[in-house]
Coordinates of C-alpha atoms in Angstrom, one line a residue:
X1134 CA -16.4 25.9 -21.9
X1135 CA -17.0 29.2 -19.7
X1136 CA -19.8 27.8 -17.4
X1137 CA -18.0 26.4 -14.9
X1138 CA -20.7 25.8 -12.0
X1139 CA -21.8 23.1 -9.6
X1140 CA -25.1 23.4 -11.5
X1141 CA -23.2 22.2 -15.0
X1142 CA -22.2 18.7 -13.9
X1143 CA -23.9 15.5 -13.4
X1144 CA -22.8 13.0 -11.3
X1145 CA -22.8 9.5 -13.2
X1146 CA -21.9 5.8 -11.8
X1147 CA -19.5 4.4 -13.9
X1148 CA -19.8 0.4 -14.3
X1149 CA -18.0 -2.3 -15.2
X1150 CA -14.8 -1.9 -13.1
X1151 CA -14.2 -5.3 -11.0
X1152 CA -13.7 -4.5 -7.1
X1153 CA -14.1 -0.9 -7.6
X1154 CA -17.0 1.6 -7.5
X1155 CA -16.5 4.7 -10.0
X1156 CA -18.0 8.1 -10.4
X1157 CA -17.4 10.9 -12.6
X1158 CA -18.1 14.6 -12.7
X1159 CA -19.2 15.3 -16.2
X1160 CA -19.9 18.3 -17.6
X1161 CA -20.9 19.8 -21.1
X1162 CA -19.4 18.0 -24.0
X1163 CA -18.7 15.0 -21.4
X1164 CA -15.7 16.6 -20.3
X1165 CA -14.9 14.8 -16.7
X1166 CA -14.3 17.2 -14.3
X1167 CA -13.6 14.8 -11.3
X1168 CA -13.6 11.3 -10.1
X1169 CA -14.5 8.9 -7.2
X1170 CA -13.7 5.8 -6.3
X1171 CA -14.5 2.9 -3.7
X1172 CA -12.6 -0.4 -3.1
X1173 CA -12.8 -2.6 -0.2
X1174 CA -9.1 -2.6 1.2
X1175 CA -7.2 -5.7 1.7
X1176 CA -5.0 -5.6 4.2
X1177 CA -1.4 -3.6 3.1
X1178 CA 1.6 -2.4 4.1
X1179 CA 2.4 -4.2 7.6
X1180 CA -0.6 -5.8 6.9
X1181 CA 0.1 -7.6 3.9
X1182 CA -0.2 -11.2 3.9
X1183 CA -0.6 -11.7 8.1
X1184 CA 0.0 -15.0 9.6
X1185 CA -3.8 -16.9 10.1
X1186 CA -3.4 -15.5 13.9
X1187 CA -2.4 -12.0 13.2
X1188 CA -4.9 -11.6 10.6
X1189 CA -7.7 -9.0 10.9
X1190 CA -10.6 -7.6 10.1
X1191 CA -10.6 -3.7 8.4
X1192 CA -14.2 -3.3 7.6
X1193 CA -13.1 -0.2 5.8
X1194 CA -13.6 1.0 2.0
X1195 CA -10.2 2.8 0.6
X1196 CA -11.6 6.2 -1.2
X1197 CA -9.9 7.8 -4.2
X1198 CA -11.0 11.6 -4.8
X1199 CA -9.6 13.7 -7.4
X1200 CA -10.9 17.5 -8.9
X1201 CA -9.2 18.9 -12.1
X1202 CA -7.8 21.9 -10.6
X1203 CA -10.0 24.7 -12.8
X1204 CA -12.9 23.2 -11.4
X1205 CA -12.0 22.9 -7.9
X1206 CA -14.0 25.0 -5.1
X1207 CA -17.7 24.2 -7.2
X1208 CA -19.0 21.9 -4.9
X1209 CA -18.1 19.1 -7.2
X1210 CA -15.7 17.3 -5.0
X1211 CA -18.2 17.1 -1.9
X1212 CA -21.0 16.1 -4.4
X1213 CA -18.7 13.3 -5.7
X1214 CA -17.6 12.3 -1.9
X1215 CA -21.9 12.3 -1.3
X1216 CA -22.4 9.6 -4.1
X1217 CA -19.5 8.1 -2.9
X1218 CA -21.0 7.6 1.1
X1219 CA -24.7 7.1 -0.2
X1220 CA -22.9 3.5 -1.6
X1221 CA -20.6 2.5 1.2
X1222 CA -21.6 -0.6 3.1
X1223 CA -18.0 -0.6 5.2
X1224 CA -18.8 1.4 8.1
X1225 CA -15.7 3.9 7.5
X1226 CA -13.6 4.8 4.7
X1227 CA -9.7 5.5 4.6
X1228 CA -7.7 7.8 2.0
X1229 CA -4.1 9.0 1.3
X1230 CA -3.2 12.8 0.4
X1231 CA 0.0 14.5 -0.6
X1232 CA 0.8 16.5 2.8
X1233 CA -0.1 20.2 2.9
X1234 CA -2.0 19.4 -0.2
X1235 CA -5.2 20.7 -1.7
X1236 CA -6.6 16.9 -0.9
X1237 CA -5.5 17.5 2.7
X1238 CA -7.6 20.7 3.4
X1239 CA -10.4 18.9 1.3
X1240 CA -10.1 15.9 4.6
X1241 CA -10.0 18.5 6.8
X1242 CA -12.6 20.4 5.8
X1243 CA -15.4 17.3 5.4
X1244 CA -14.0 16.1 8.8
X1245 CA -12.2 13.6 7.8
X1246 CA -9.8 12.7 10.8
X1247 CA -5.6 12.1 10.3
X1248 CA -4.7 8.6 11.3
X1249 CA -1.0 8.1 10.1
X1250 CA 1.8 10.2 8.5
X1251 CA 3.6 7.9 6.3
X1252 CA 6.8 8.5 4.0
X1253 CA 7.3 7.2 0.7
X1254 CA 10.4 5.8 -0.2
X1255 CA 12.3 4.4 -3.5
X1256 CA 14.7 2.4 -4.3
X1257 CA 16.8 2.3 -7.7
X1258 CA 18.3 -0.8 -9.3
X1259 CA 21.3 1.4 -10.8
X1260 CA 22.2 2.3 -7.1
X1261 CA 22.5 -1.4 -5.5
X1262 CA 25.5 -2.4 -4.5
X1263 CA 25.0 -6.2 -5.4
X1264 CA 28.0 -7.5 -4.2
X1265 CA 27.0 -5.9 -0.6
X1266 CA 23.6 -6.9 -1.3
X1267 CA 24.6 -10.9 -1.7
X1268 CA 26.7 -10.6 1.5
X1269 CA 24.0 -9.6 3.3
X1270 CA 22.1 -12.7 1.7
X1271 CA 24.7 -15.0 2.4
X1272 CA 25.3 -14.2 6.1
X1273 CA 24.6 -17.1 8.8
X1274 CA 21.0 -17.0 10.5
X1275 CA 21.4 -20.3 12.4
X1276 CA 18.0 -21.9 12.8
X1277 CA 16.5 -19.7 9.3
X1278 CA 16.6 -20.7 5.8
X1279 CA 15.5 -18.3 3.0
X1280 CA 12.4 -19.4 0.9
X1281 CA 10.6 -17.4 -2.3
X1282 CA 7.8 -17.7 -3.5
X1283 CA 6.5 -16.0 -7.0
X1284 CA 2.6 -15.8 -8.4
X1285 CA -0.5 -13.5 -8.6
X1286 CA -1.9 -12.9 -5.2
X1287 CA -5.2 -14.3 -4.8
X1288 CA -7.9 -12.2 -3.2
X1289 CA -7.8 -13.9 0.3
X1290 CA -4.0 -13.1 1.5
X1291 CA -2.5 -15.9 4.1
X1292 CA 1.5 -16.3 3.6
X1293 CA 1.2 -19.7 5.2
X1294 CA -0.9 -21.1 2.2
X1295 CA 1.1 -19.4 -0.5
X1296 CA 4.1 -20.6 0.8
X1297 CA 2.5 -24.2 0.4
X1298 CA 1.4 -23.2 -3.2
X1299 CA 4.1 -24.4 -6.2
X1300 CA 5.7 -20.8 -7.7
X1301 CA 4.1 -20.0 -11.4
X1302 CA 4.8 -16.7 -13.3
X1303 CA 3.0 -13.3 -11.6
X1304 CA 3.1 -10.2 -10.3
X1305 CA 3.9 -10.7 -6.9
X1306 CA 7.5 -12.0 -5.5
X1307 CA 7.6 -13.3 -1.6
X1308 CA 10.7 -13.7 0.1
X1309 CA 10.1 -15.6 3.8
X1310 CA 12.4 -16.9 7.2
X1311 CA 11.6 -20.4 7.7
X1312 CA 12.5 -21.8 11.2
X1313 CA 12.0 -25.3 11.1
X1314 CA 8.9 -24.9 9.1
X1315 CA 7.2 -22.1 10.8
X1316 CA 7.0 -18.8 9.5
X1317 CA 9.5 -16.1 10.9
X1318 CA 9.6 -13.4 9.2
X1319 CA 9.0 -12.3 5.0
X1320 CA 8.2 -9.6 2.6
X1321 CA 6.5 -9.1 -0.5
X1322 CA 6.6 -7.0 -3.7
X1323 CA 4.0 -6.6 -6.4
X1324 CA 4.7 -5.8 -9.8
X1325 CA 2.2 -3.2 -11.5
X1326 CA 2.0 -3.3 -15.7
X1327 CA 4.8 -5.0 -17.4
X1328 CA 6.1 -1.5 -19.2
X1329 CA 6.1 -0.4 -15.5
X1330 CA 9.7 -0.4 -14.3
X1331 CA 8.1 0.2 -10.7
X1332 CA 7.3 -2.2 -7.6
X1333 CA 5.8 -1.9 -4.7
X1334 CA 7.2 -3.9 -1.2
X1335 CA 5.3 -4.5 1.5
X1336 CA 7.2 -5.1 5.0
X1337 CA 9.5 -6.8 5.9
X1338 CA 7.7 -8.0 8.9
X1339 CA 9.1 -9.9 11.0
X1340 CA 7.1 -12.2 13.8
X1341 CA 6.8 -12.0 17.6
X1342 CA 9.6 -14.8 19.3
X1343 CA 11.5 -14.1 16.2
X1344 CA 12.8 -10.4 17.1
X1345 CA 16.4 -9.2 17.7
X1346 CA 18.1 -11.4 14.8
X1347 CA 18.1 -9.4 11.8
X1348 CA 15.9 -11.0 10.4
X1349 CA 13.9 -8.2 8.3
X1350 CA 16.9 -6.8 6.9
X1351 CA 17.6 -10.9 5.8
X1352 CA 14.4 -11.2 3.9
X1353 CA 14.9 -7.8 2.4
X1354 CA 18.2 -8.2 0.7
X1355 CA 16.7 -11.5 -0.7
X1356 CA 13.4 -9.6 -2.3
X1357 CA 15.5 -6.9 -3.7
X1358 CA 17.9 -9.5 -5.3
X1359 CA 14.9 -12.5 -6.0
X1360 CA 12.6 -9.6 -7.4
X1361 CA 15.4 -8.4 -9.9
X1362 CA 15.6 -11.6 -11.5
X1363 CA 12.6 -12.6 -11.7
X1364 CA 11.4 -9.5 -13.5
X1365 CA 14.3 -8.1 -15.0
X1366 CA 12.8 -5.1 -16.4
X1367 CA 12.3 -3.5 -13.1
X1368 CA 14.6 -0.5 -12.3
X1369 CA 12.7 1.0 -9.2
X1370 CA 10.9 -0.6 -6.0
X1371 CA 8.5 2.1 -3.8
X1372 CA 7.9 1.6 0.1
X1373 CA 5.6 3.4 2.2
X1374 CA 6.4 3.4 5.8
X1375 CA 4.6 5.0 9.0
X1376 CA 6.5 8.3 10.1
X1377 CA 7.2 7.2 13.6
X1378 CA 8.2 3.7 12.9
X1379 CA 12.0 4.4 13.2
X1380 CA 13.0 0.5 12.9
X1381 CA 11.8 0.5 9.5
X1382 CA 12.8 3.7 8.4
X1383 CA 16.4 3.0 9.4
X1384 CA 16.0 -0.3 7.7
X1385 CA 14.9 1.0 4.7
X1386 CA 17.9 3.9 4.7
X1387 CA 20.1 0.5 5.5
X1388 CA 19.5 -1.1 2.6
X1389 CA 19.5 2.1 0.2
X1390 CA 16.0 3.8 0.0
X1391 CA 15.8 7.2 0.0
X1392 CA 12.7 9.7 0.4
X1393 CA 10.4 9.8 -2.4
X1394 CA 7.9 11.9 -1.1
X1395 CA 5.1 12.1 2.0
X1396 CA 1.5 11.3 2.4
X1397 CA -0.9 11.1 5.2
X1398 CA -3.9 8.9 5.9
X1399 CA -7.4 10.4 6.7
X1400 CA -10.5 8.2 8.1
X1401 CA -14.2 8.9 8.1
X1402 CA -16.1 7.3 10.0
X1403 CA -19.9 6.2 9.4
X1404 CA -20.8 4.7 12.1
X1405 CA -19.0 1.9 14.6
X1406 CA -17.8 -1.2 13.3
X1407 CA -20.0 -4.6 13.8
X1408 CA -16.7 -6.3 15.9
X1409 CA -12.9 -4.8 17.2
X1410 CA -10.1 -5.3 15.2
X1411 CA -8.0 -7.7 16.7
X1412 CA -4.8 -6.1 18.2
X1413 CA -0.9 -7.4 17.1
X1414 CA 2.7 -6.2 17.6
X1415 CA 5.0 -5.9 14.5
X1416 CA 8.9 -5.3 14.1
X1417 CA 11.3 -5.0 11.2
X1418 CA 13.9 -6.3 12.9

């Protein structure tokens, strides 16, 4: 296949993927030279599962963009990101490149602008030290007890409910500080495939009047231990956490991550959105 041009490839919705919007870069032979994707973003990372009065509004549409590399520099990627906007009802879109990457001169060049610097991190099972890891469990946080939860995350996120909701067999594993009933702090990890041996956590996060006792760190050490038995095949959990958030980072070294490898977030922005987003503090503490 020698004619490799802009003029060679069609740009063709795909249908039939739930929650998602898909395009592909065909050429001759229906070869796909490059892909698109829109999703309406729930709210992850620090984000994930917010309290009822932190919760907010994103209006935003995650994109995914990706050229097979002997057919980059033909147009087809800005041709792909132009089907892609023609469909977006969100009034901006967000997306995550490798640093220093091909993807990040592509932001840069459609004037996408850089939002967040975030690291990557992993943690392996093989490298625990479980009998550390249950003394940090078992430590005293007068006025906490530990809860879990476990089940598929439905598609409106509020810990409160969940936490209300009897455990069943799923993806997701929630670990929370209870202080007398109200919610103090908590994480959560999803489970991808079951051949997978990969999760992904989200937090800890730990809520304001609640700071200062350790609590992150708590909840944590009981996800990475809860998560383990509950889905035994897992050897590796991934975290992503914002470059300058230092708490966390340390946190995450703390408790035995180690870098995995560093993206950065890019936003476009259509036109304003309809309302704010509310502001909220967060710690890891």
């Amino acid at each position: 296949m020698d004619a490799m041009n802009e003029g060679s490839i069609d740009i063709v919705a795909v249908p039939d993927h739930p929650g998602v919007r898909w395009w592909q870069a065909v050429a001759s032979h229906g070869f796909v030279a490059g892909v698109a994707g829109l999703r309406a973003t729930r709210s992850l990372g620090h984000d994930l599962l917010l309290p009822t009065a932190l919760a907010r509004t994103t209006d935003t549409a995650e994109l995914t963009l990706y050229v097979e590399p002997r057919w980059r520099r033909r147009g087809i990627g800005s041709r792909l990101l132009a089907a892609a906007l023609a469909e977006t009802a969100e009034p901006r879109l967000v997306t995550h490149v490798a640093a220093d990457s091909p993807g990040e001169a592509f932001c840069l060049w459609h004037d996408f602008r850089h939002t967040r610097s975030l690291r990557h991190d992993l943690l392996t099972y093989c490298n625990v030290h479980h009998a550390w890891l249950g003394e940090l469990i078992d430590a005293e946080h007068p006025g906490y007890r530990l809860t879990h939860w476990t089940g598929d995350l439905p598609a409106e996120l509020r810990i409160e409910e969940l936490l209300r909701s009897p455990s069943r067999p799923g993806d997701a594993v929630l670990t929370a500080a209870d202080a007398g009933g109200d919610l103090a702090a908590y994480a959560v990890a999803v489970v991808g495939a079951p051949a997978r041996p990969r999760a992904r956590q989200y937090g800890p996060a730990v809520l304001p009047g609640h700071r200062g006792r350790r609590l992150g760190r708590w909840v944590n050490a009981a996800l990475i231990q809860r998560l383990r038995e509950v889905h035994p095949h897992l050897e590796e959990i991934e975290t992503v956490t914002a470059e300058d958030d230092s708490r966390l980072l340390a946190l995450r070294e703390d408790l035995g991550f180690g870098l995995l490898r560093r993206t950065r977030r890019y936003e476009f922005t259509l036109r304003p959105p309809t309302r704010p987003p509310a502001t909220r503090g967060e710690d890891a503490r």
